[in-house]
PDB file of N, CA and C in Angstrom:
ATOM      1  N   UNK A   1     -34.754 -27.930 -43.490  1.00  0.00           N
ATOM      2  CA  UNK A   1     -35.647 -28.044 -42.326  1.00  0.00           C
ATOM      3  C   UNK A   1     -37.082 -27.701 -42.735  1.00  0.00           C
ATOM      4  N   UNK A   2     -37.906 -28.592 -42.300  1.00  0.00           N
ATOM      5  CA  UNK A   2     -39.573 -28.403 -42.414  1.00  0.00           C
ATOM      6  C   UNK A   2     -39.843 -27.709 -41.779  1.00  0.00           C
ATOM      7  N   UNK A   3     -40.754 -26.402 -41.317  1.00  0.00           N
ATOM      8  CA  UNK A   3     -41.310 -25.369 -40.677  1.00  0.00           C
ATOM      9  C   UNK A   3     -42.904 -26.134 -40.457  1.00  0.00           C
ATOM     10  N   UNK A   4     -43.220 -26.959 -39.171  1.00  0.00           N
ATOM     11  CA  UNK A   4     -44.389 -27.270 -38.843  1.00  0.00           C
ATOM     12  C   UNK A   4     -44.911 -26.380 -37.781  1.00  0.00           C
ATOM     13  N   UNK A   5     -45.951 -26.189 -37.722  1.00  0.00           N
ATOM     14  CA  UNK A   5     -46.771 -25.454 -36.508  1.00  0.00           C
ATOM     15  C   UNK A   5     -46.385 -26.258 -35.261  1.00  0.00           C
ATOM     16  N   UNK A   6     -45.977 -25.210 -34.473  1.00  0.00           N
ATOM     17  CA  UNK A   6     -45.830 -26.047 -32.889  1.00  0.00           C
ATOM     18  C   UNK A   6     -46.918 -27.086 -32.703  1.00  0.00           C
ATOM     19  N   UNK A   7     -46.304 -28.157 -32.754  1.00  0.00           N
ATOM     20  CA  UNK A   7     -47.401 -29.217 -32.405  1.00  0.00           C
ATOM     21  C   UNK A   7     -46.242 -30.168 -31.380  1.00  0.00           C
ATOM     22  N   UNK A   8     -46.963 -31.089 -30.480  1.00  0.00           N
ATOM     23  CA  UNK A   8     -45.917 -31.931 -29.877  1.00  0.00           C
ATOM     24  C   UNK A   8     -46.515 -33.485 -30.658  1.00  0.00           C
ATOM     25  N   UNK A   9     -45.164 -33.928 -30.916  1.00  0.00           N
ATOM     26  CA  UNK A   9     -44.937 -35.470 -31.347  1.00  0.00           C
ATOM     27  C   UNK A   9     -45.569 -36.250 -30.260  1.00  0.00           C
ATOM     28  N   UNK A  10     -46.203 -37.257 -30.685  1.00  0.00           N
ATOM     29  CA  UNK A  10     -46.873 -38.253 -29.707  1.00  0.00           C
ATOM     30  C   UNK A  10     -45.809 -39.148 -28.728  1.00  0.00           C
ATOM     31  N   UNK A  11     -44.795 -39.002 -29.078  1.00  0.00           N
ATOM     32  CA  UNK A  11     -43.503 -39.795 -27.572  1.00  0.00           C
ATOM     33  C   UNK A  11     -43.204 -38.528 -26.793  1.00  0.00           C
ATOM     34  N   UNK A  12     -43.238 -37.287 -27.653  1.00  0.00           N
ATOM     35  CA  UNK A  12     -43.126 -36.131 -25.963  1.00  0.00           C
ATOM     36  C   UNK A  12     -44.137 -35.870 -25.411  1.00  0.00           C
ATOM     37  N   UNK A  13     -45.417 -36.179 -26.119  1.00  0.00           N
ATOM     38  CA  UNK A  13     -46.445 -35.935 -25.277  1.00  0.00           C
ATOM     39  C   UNK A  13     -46.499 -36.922 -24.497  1.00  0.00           C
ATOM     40  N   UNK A  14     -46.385 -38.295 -24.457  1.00  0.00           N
ATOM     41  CA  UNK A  14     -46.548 -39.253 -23.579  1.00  0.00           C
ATOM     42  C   UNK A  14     -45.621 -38.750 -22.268  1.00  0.00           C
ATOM     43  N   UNK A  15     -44.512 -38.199 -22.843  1.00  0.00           N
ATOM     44  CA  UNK A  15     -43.503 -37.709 -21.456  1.00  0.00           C
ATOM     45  C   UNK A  15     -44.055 -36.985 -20.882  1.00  0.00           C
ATOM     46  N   UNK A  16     -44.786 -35.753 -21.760  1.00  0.00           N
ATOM     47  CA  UNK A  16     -45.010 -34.792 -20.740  1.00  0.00           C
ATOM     48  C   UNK A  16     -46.318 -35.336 -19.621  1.00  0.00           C
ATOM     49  N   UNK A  17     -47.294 -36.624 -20.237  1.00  0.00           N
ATOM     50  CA  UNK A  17     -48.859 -36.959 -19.530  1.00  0.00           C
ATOM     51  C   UNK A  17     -47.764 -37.750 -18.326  1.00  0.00           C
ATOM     52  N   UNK A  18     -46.837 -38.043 -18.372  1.00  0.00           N
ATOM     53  CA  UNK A  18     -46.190 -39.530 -17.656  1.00  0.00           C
ATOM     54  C   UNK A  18     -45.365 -38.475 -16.528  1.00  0.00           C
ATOM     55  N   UNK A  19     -45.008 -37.356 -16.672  1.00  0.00           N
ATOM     56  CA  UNK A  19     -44.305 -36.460 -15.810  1.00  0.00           C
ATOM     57  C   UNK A  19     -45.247 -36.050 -15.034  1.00  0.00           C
ATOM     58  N   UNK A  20     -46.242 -35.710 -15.846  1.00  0.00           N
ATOM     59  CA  UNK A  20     -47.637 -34.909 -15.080  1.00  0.00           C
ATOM     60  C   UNK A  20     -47.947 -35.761 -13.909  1.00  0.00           C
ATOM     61  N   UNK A  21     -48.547 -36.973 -14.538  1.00  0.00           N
ATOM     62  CA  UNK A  21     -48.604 -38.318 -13.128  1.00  0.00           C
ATOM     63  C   UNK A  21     -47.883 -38.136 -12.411  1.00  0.00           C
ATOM     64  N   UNK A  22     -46.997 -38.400 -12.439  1.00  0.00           N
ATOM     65  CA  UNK A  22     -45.718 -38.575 -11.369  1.00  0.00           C
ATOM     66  C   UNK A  22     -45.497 -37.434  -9.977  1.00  0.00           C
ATOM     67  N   UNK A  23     -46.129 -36.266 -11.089  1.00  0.00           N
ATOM     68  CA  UNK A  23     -46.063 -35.099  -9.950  1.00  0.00           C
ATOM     69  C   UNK A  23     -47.050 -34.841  -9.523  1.00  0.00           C
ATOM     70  N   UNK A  24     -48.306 -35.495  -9.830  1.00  0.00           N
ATOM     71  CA  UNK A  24     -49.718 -35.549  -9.191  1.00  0.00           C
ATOM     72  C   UNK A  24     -49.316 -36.061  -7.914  1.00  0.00           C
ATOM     73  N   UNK A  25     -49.142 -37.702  -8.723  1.00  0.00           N
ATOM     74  CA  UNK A  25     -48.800 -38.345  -7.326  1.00  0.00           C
ATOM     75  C   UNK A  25     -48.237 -38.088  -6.341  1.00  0.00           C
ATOM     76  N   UNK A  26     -47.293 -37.158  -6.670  1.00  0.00           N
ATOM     77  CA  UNK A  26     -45.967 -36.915  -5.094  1.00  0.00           C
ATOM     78  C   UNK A  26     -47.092 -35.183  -4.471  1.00  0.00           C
ATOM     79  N   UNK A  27     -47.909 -34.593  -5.492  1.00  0.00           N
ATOM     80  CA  UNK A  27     -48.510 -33.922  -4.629  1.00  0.00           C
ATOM     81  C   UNK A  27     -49.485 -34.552  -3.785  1.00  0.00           C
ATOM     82  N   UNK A  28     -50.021 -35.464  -4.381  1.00  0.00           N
ATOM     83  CA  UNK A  28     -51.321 -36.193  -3.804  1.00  0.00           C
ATOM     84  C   UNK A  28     -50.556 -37.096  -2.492  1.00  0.00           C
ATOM     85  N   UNK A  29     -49.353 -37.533  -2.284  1.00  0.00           N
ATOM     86  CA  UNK A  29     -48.746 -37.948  -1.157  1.00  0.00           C
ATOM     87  C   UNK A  29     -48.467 -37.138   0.067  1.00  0.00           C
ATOM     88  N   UNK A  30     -48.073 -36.266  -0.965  1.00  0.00           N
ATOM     89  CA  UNK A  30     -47.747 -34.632   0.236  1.00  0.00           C
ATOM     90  C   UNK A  30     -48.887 -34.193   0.959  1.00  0.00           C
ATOM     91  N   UNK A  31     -49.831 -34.296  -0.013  1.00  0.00           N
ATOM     92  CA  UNK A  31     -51.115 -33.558   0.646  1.00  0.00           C
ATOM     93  C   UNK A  31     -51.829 -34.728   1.939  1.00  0.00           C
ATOM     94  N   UNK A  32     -51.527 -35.570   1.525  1.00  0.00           N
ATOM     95  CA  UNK A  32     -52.095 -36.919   2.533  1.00  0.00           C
ATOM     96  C   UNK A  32     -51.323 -36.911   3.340  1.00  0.00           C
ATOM     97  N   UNK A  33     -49.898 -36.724   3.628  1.00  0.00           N
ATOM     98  CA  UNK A  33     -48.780 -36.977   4.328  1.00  0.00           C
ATOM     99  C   UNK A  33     -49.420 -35.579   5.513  1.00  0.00           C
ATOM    100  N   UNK A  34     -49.311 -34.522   5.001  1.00  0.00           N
ATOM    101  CA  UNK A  34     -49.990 -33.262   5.707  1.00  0.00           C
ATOM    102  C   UNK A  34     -51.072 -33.833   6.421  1.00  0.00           C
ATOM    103  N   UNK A  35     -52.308 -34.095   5.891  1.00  0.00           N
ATOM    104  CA  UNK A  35     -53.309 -34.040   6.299  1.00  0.00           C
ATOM    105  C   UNK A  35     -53.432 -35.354   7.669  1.00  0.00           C
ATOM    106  N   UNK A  36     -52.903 -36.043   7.545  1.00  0.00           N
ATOM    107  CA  UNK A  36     -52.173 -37.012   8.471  1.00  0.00           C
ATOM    108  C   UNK A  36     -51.974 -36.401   9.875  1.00  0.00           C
ATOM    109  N   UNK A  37     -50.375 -35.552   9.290  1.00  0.00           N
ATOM    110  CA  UNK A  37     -50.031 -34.578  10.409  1.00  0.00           C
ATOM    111  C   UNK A  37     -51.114 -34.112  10.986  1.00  0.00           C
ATOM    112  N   UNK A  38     -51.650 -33.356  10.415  1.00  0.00           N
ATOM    113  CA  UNK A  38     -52.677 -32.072  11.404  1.00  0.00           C
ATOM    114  C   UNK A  38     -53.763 -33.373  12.078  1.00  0.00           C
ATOM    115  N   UNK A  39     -54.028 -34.386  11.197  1.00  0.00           N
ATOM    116  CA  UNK A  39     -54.894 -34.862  12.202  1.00  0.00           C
ATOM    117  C   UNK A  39     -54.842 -36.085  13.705  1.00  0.00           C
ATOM    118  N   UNK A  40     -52.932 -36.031  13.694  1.00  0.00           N
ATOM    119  CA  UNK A  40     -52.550 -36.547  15.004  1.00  0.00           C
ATOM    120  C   UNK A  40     -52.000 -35.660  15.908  1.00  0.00           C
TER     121      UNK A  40
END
């Protein structure tokens, strides 16, 4: 086994930028979905 410095491989980093989105988005829905509410 090679001993590299924690670094992330460029296909888990894409997972982790592509997860990140995903949960932007469902906050950024939530928060609109809310803001909706309070304003009817």
């Amino acid at each position: 086994m090679d001993e590299k410095p924690v670094s992330f491989p460029a296909p888990a980093l894409s997972e982790v930028v592509k997860i990140l989105g995903v949960a932007m988005v469902f906050v950024l829905a939530q928060l609109a979905e809310r803001l909706a509410g309070n304003e009817a």
